[in-house]
């Protein structure tokens, strides 16, 4: 039996625009995504000689074939014609789920990376990312990692310059948002403000953190905030300690803020922890 170890990193959407609904029911997106240091740990035993299993340290996460990490192993083995003779996956969970942080997709991407490495890297990173699209829309980016422009359903990736070093505070409130429902809602509202992805790309190229922070924008943020005003409370705490910019990530419900220093991030983190169990300090990875 062999055991593989792989880190699974969360993502933030620095920008997220929904361009329109497609014939397949999905939506065309344009989003600048960023990998951050909040991580799950994924361990995979190969050659157990037993039926496949999955364990997760957090409650409420499916431990059967509906888990994206399990699906990723299935997709990889079937695409590459591999039979590992039994797989046991163990996930140590730190990325909160239902947050828009891509936790399930990160675990799936970690499984794809680990299996690809184990079998001698038959797939390039981009080919592995393409395979990841069969598992979920955020999986391709989670395979690639870093800073990237993500388009289509989530499968078209273009590497961007690394985000400058900075400190994020990430806070997940106690409610979660159903992603399909949110996409249905966005179809029925007029989007008032679209992110300026071109300007964001230039700001990244210039390494200008102030501009990057000014340009963070997510079309889902006002839709979710309209029903959950506590997002404004979280933002106001970040704002009062000098946040350069703040926004919801993905389909929510987590808010992230770019803070001016680690010290301010620590103060905000401690304040938010009085009300919320899931508050983190994170860096770009
Ligand atoms: O691909 P994934 O399973 O992560 O998507 C979850 C749901 O989010 C989809 O069923 C769909 O309702 C919505 N979605 C979408 N357009 C995208 C990504 C997700 O409509 N580009």
mmCIF file of C-alpha atoms in Angstrom, residues 19-275:
data_model
loop_
_atom_site.group_PDB
_atom_site.id
_atom_site.type_symbol
_atom_site.label_atom_id
_atom_site.label_comp_id
_atom_site.label_asym_id
_atom_site.label_seq_id
_atom_site.Cartn_x
_atom_site.Cartn_y
_atom_site.Cartn_z
ATOM 1 C CA UNK A 19 -21.812 37.235 -18.473
ATOM 2 C CA UNK A 20 -24.926 35.242 -19.329
ATOM 3 C CA UNK A 21 -26.774 31.960 -19.176
ATOM 4 C CA UNK A 22 -25.695 29.180 -21.532
ATOM 5 C CA UNK A 23 -27.730 26.555 -23.321
ATOM 6 C CA UNK A 24 -26.364 23.828 -21.028
ATOM 7 C CA UNK A 25 -27.874 25.630 -17.992
ATOM 8 C CA UNK A 26 -24.511 26.862 -16.693
ATOM 9 C CA UNK A 27 -23.404 30.489 -16.828
ATOM 10 C CA UNK A 28 -20.461 32.078 -18.592
ATOM 11 C CA UNK A 29 -18.205 33.700 -16.044
ATOM 12 C CA UNK A 30 -15.214 35.974 -16.005
ATOM 13 C CA UNK A 31 -13.349 35.923 -12.735
ATOM 14 C CA UNK A 32 -9.900 36.691 -11.364
ATOM 15 C CA UNK A 33 -9.234 33.930 -8.865
ATOM 16 C CA UNK A 34 -6.531 33.782 -6.215
ATOM 17 C CA UNK A 35 -5.258 30.815 -4.198
ATOM 18 C CA UNK A 36 -4.889 31.531 -0.468
ATOM 19 C CA UNK A 37 -3.200 29.831 2.468
ATOM 20 C CA UNK A 38 -6.290 28.318 4.154
ATOM 21 C CA UNK A 39 -5.792 24.620 3.487
ATOM 22 C CA UNK A 40 -7.194 21.134 3.875
ATOM 23 C CA UNK A 41 -4.853 18.143 3.969
ATOM 24 C CA UNK A 42 -5.632 15.199 1.740
ATOM 25 C CA UNK A 43 -4.164 11.714 2.249
ATOM 26 C CA UNK A 44 -4.777 8.926 -0.220
ATOM 27 C CA UNK A 45 -4.001 5.256 0.402
ATOM 28 C CA UNK A 46 -3.635 3.321 -2.842
ATOM 29 C CA UNK A 47 -3.775 -0.469 -3.113
ATOM 30 C CA UNK A 48 -5.922 -1.092 -0.029
ATOM 31 C CA UNK A 49 -7.456 -4.136 -1.744
ATOM 32 C CA UNK A 50 -10.846 -3.071 -0.337
ATOM 33 C CA UNK A 51 -13.845 -1.055 -1.575
ATOM 34 C CA UNK A 52 -13.181 2.688 -1.847
ATOM 35 C CA UNK A 53 -13.672 4.791 1.318
ATOM 36 C CA UNK A 54 -13.550 8.470 2.219
ATOM 37 C CA UNK A 55 -13.264 10.019 5.675
ATOM 38 C CA UNK A 56 -13.509 13.691 6.542
ATOM 39 C CA UNK A 57 -12.607 15.383 9.834
ATOM 40 C CA UNK A 58 -15.600 17.764 9.537
ATOM 41 C CA UNK A 59 -19.228 16.764 9.999
ATOM 42 C CA UNK A 60 -21.859 17.254 7.303
ATOM 43 C CA UNK A 61 -19.516 16.532 4.384
ATOM 44 C CA UNK A 62 -20.573 13.584 2.179
ATOM 45 C CA UNK A 63 -18.252 10.594 2.545
ATOM 46 C CA UNK A 64 -19.488 8.682 -0.507
ATOM 47 C CA UNK A 65 -19.079 8.961 -4.268
ATOM 48 C CA UNK A 66 -20.866 12.337 -4.251
ATOM 49 C CA UNK A 67 -17.816 13.930 -2.574
ATOM 50 C CA UNK A 68 -15.840 15.843 -5.233
ATOM 51 C CA UNK A 69 -12.575 14.260 -4.031
ATOM 52 C CA UNK A 70 -13.996 10.777 -4.667
ATOM 53 C CA UNK A 71 -15.347 11.914 -8.059
ATOM 54 C CA UNK A 72 -11.913 13.283 -8.949
ATOM 55 C CA UNK A 73 -10.288 9.908 -8.223
ATOM 56 C CA UNK A 74 -12.934 8.182 -10.385
ATOM 57 C CA UNK A 75 -12.481 10.641 -13.246
ATOM 58 C CA UNK A 76 -8.668 10.339 -13.146
ATOM 59 C CA UNK A 77 -8.622 6.523 -12.989
ATOM 60 C CA UNK A 78 -11.161 6.150 -15.782
ATOM 61 C CA UNK A 79 -9.538 8.764 -18.071
ATOM 62 C CA UNK A 80 -6.035 7.337 -17.541
ATOM 63 C CA UNK A 81 -7.067 3.656 -17.482
ATOM 64 C CA UNK A 82 -5.628 3.075 -13.978
ATOM 65 C CA UNK A 83 -6.849 0.556 -11.409
ATOM 66 C CA UNK A 84 -5.313 1.422 -8.033
ATOM 67 C CA UNK A 85 -6.852 -1.711 -6.373
ATOM 68 C CA UNK A 86 -8.700 0.182 -3.646
ATOM 69 C CA UNK A 87 -8.489 3.806 -2.555
ATOM 70 C CA UNK A 88 -8.975 5.303 0.919
ATOM 71 C CA UNK A 89 -9.151 9.111 1.031
ATOM 72 C CA UNK A 90 -8.802 11.047 4.308
ATOM 73 C CA UNK A 91 -9.495 14.789 4.392
ATOM 74 C CA UNK A 92 -8.477 17.010 7.304
ATOM 75 C CA UNK A 93 -10.867 19.881 6.786
ATOM 76 C CA UNK A 94 -10.099 23.495 7.641
ATOM 77 C CA UNK A 95 -11.713 25.303 4.685
ATOM 78 C CA UNK A 96 -15.307 25.996 5.746
ATOM 79 C CA UNK A 97 -17.885 24.615 3.311
ATOM 80 C CA UNK A 98 -20.706 26.670 1.812
ATOM 81 C CA UNK A 99 -18.372 29.660 1.923
ATOM 82 C CA UNK A 100 -17.416 30.329 -1.716
ATOM 83 C CA UNK A 101 -13.847 29.347 -0.848
ATOM 84 C CA UNK A 102 -13.845 26.324 -3.171
ATOM 85 C CA UNK A 103 -13.140 23.816 -0.385
ATOM 86 C CA UNK A 104 -14.639 20.750 -2.112
ATOM 87 C CA UNK A 105 -13.014 21.737 -5.411
ATOM 88 C CA UNK A 106 -9.643 22.203 -3.679
ATOM 89 C CA UNK A 107 -9.863 18.663 -2.252
ATOM 90 C CA UNK A 108 -10.760 17.302 -5.699
ATOM 91 C CA UNK A 109 -7.862 19.175 -7.291
ATOM 92 C CA UNK A 110 -5.484 17.815 -4.631
ATOM 93 C CA UNK A 111 -6.602 14.260 -5.484
ATOM 94 C CA UNK A 112 -5.985 14.913 -9.198
ATOM 95 C CA UNK A 113 -2.519 16.389 -8.539
ATOM 96 C CA UNK A 114 -1.543 13.565 -6.167
ATOM 97 C CA UNK A 115 -2.658 10.779 -8.522
ATOM 98 C CA UNK A 116 -1.035 12.432 -11.541
ATOM 99 C CA UNK A 117 2.291 12.761 -9.652
ATOM 100 C CA UNK A 118 2.045 9.167 -8.416
ATOM 101 C CA UNK A 119 1.634 7.839 -11.955
ATOM 102 C CA UNK A 120 4.658 9.810 -13.247
ATOM 103 C CA UNK A 121 2.862 13.013 -14.349
ATOM 104 C CA UNK A 122 1.331 11.759 -17.620
ATOM 105 C CA UNK A 123 -0.810 14.926 -17.772
ATOM 106 C CA UNK A 124 0.457 18.501 -17.907
ATOM 107 C CA UNK A 125 -1.050 20.904 -15.355
ATOM 108 C CA UNK A 126 -3.351 22.329 -18.022
ATOM 109 C CA UNK A 127 -4.485 18.862 -19.189
ATOM 110 C CA UNK A 128 -5.133 17.924 -15.549
ATOM 111 C CA UNK A 129 -7.124 21.151 -15.085
ATOM 112 C CA UNK A 130 -9.185 20.272 -18.173
ATOM 113 C CA UNK A 131 -9.938 16.863 -16.669
ATOM 114 C CA UNK A 132 -10.958 18.664 -13.460
ATOM 115 C CA UNK A 133 -13.795 20.402 -15.337
ATOM 116 C CA UNK A 134 -15.582 17.014 -15.360
ATOM 117 C CA UNK A 135 -15.653 17.162 -11.547
ATOM 118 C CA UNK A 136 -16.807 20.764 -10.977
ATOM 119 C CA UNK A 137 -16.572 24.315 -12.333
ATOM 120 C CA UNK A 138 -13.978 25.535 -9.791
ATOM 121 C CA UNK A 139 -11.773 22.434 -10.004
ATOM 122 C CA UNK A 140 -9.707 23.550 -13.050
ATOM 123 C CA UNK A 141 -8.532 26.693 -11.238
ATOM 124 C CA UNK A 142 -7.864 24.722 -8.055
ATOM 125 C CA UNK A 143 -5.584 22.429 -10.083
ATOM 126 C CA UNK A 144 -3.684 25.390 -11.552
ATOM 127 C CA UNK A 145 -3.440 27.574 -8.377
ATOM 128 C CA UNK A 146 -1.891 31.028 -8.060
ATOM 129 C CA UNK A 147 -3.553 34.003 -9.778
ATOM 130 C CA UNK A 148 -5.562 33.455 -12.956
ATOM 131 C CA UNK A 149 -8.290 34.798 -15.214
ATOM 132 C CA UNK A 150 -11.024 32.154 -15.315
ATOM 133 C CA UNK A 151 -13.637 32.136 -18.074
ATOM 134 C CA UNK A 152 -16.307 29.960 -19.673
ATOM 135 C CA UNK A 153 -17.929 27.713 -17.081
ATOM 136 C CA UNK A 154 -14.656 27.824 -15.165
ATOM 137 C CA UNK A 155 -12.561 25.698 -17.518
ATOM 138 C CA UNK A 156 -10.772 28.428 -19.499
ATOM 139 C CA UNK A 157 -7.714 29.524 -17.535
ATOM 140 C CA UNK A 158 -5.065 32.142 -18.159
ATOM 141 C CA UNK A 159 -2.211 32.675 -15.678
ATOM 142 C CA UNK A 160 -1.879 36.244 -14.422
ATOM 143 C CA UNK A 161 1.044 37.862 -12.572
ATOM 144 C CA UNK A 162 1.167 36.769 -8.920
ATOM 145 C CA UNK A 163 -0.765 38.969 -6.554
ATOM 146 C CA UNK A 164 1.558 41.140 -4.424
ATOM 147 C CA UNK A 165 2.110 39.959 -0.844
ATOM 148 C CA UNK A 166 -0.748 40.971 1.424
ATOM 149 C CA UNK A 167 -2.842 39.879 4.396
ATOM 150 C CA UNK A 168 -6.467 38.787 4.083
ATOM 151 C CA UNK A 169 -9.073 38.372 6.763
ATOM 152 C CA UNK A 170 -11.687 35.799 5.748
ATOM 153 C CA UNK A 171 -14.919 35.473 7.734
ATOM 154 C CA UNK A 172 -17.702 32.989 7.059
ATOM 155 C CA UNK A 173 -21.022 33.904 8.651
ATOM 156 C CA UNK A 174 -23.258 31.158 9.987
ATOM 157 C CA UNK A 175 -25.507 30.928 6.926
ATOM 158 C CA UNK A 176 -24.715 29.310 3.580
ATOM 159 C CA UNK A 177 -26.050 30.132 0.145
ATOM 160 C CA UNK A 178 -27.211 27.566 -2.413
ATOM 161 C CA UNK A 179 -25.072 28.165 -5.506
ATOM 162 C CA UNK A 180 -27.672 26.979 -8.078
ATOM 163 C CA UNK A 181 -30.338 29.166 -6.407
ATOM 164 C CA UNK A 182 -28.060 32.178 -6.500
ATOM 165 C CA UNK A 183 -27.388 31.657 -10.198
ATOM 166 C CA UNK A 184 -31.163 31.455 -10.749
ATOM 167 C CA UNK A 185 -31.597 34.726 -8.839
ATOM 168 C CA UNK A 186 -28.941 36.566 -10.798
ATOM 169 C CA UNK A 187 -30.853 35.680 -13.992
ATOM 170 C CA UNK A 188 -33.808 37.692 -12.725
ATOM 171 C CA UNK A 189 -32.008 40.847 -11.571
ATOM 172 C CA UNK A 190 -30.288 43.570 -13.543
ATOM 173 C CA UNK A 191 -26.608 43.549 -12.584
ATOM 174 C CA UNK A 192 -25.879 47.121 -11.504
ATOM 175 C CA UNK A 193 -22.079 46.964 -11.350
ATOM 176 C CA UNK A 194 -19.769 44.697 -13.284
ATOM 177 C CA UNK A 195 -16.145 44.224 -12.234
ATOM 178 C CA UNK A 196 -13.504 45.813 -14.444
ATOM 179 C CA UNK A 197 -11.420 42.723 -15.228
ATOM 180 C CA UNK A 198 -9.159 44.570 -17.665
ATOM 181 C CA UNK A 199 -8.220 47.139 -15.011
ATOM 182 C CA UNK A 200 -7.713 44.322 -12.490
ATOM 183 C CA UNK A 201 -5.320 42.613 -14.879
ATOM 184 C CA UNK A 202 -3.353 45.872 -15.296
ATOM 185 C CA UNK A 203 -3.268 46.403 -11.521
ATOM 186 C CA UNK A 204 -1.868 42.881 -11.067
ATOM 187 C CA UNK A 205 0.717 43.511 -13.772
ATOM 188 C CA UNK A 206 1.747 46.724 -11.983
ATOM 189 C CA UNK A 207 1.744 44.930 -8.599
ATOM 190 C CA UNK A 208 -0.405 47.791 -7.250
ATOM 191 C CA UNK A 209 -2.159 46.420 -4.151
ATOM 192 C CA UNK A 210 -4.177 49.621 -3.567
ATOM 193 C CA UNK A 211 -5.664 49.447 -7.078
ATOM 194 C CA UNK A 212 -6.266 45.702 -6.795
ATOM 195 C CA UNK A 213 -8.185 46.308 -3.574
ATOM 196 C CA UNK A 214 -10.221 49.108 -5.211
ATOM 197 C CA UNK A 215 -11.191 46.805 -8.059
ATOM 198 C CA UNK A 216 -12.395 43.747 -6.127
ATOM 199 C CA UNK A 217 -16.028 43.242 -7.131
ATOM 200 C CA UNK A 218 -18.409 40.290 -7.173
ATOM 201 C CA UNK A 219 -21.818 40.530 -8.892
ATOM 202 C CA UNK A 220 -23.250 38.104 -6.315
ATOM 203 C CA UNK A 221 -22.290 40.304 -3.359
ATOM 204 C CA UNK A 222 -25.232 42.773 -3.522
ATOM 205 C CA UNK A 223 -27.693 39.926 -4.217
ATOM 206 C CA UNK A 224 -26.661 38.035 -1.065
ATOM 207 C CA UNK A 225 -26.193 41.204 1.031
ATOM 208 C CA UNK A 226 -29.776 42.284 0.239
ATOM 209 C CA UNK A 227 -30.996 39.219 2.145
ATOM 210 C CA UNK A 228 -28.244 38.983 4.754
ATOM 211 C CA UNK A 229 -27.423 42.434 6.082
ATOM 212 C CA UNK A 230 -24.895 40.972 8.508
ATOM 213 C CA UNK A 231 -22.439 40.920 5.604
ATOM 214 C CA UNK A 232 -22.390 44.712 5.998
ATOM 215 C CA UNK A 233 -21.619 44.293 9.703
ATOM 216 C CA UNK A 234 -18.603 42.093 8.910
ATOM 217 C CA UNK A 235 -17.434 44.583 6.290
ATOM 218 C CA UNK A 236 -17.853 47.523 8.674
ATOM 219 C CA UNK A 237 -15.551 45.884 11.238
ATOM 220 C CA UNK A 238 -12.922 45.333 8.523
ATOM 221 C CA UNK A 239 -13.414 48.869 7.262
ATOM 222 C CA UNK A 240 -12.965 50.451 10.672
ATOM 223 C CA UNK A 241 -9.494 48.870 10.864
ATOM 224 C CA UNK A 242 -8.393 50.215 7.496
ATOM 225 C CA UNK A 243 -9.351 47.417 5.061
ATOM 226 C CA UNK A 244 -8.152 48.401 1.583
ATOM 227 C CA UNK A 245 -11.060 46.525 -0.006
ATOM 228 C CA UNK A 246 -13.586 43.842 0.886
ATOM 229 C CA UNK A 247 -16.151 41.684 -0.841
ATOM 230 C CA UNK A 248 -17.948 38.352 -0.727
ATOM 231 C CA UNK A 249 -16.111 35.470 -2.420
ATOM 232 C CA UNK A 250 -17.741 33.209 -5.045
ATOM 233 C CA UNK A 251 -21.374 32.456 -4.252
ATOM 234 C CA UNK A 252 -20.722 33.226 -0.594
ATOM 235 C CA UNK A 253 -21.222 33.422 2.162
ATOM 236 C CA UNK A 254 -17.648 34.268 3.245
ATOM 237 C CA UNK A 255 -16.391 37.845 3.164
ATOM 238 C CA UNK A 256 -12.730 38.624 2.599
ATOM 239 C CA UNK A 257 -10.888 41.864 3.277
ATOM 240 C CA UNK A 258 -7.412 42.984 2.235
ATOM 241 C CA UNK A 259 -5.936 44.470 5.433
ATOM 242 C CA UNK A 260 -3.184 47.094 5.663
ATOM 243 C CA UNK A 261 -1.023 45.007 8.016
ATOM 244 C CA UNK A 262 -0.877 41.750 9.912
ATOM 245 C CA UNK A 263 -1.473 43.656 13.176
ATOM 246 C CA UNK A 264 -4.755 45.146 11.945
ATOM 247 C CA UNK A 265 -5.758 41.784 10.503
ATOM 248 C CA UNK A 266 -5.165 40.198 13.924
ATOM 249 C CA UNK A 267 -7.332 42.803 15.676
ATOM 250 C CA UNK A 268 -10.180 42.361 13.157
ATOM 251 C CA UNK A 269 -9.856 38.592 13.394
ATOM 252 C CA UNK A 270 -10.181 38.666 17.196
ATOM 253 C CA UNK A 271 -13.198 40.988 17.035
ATOM 254 C CA UNK A 272 -15.007 38.858 14.461
ATOM 255 C CA UNK A 273 -14.221 35.679 16.403
ATOM 256 C CA UNK A 274 -16.500 36.933 19.181
ATOM 257 C CA UNK A 275 -19.450 36.331 16.837
#
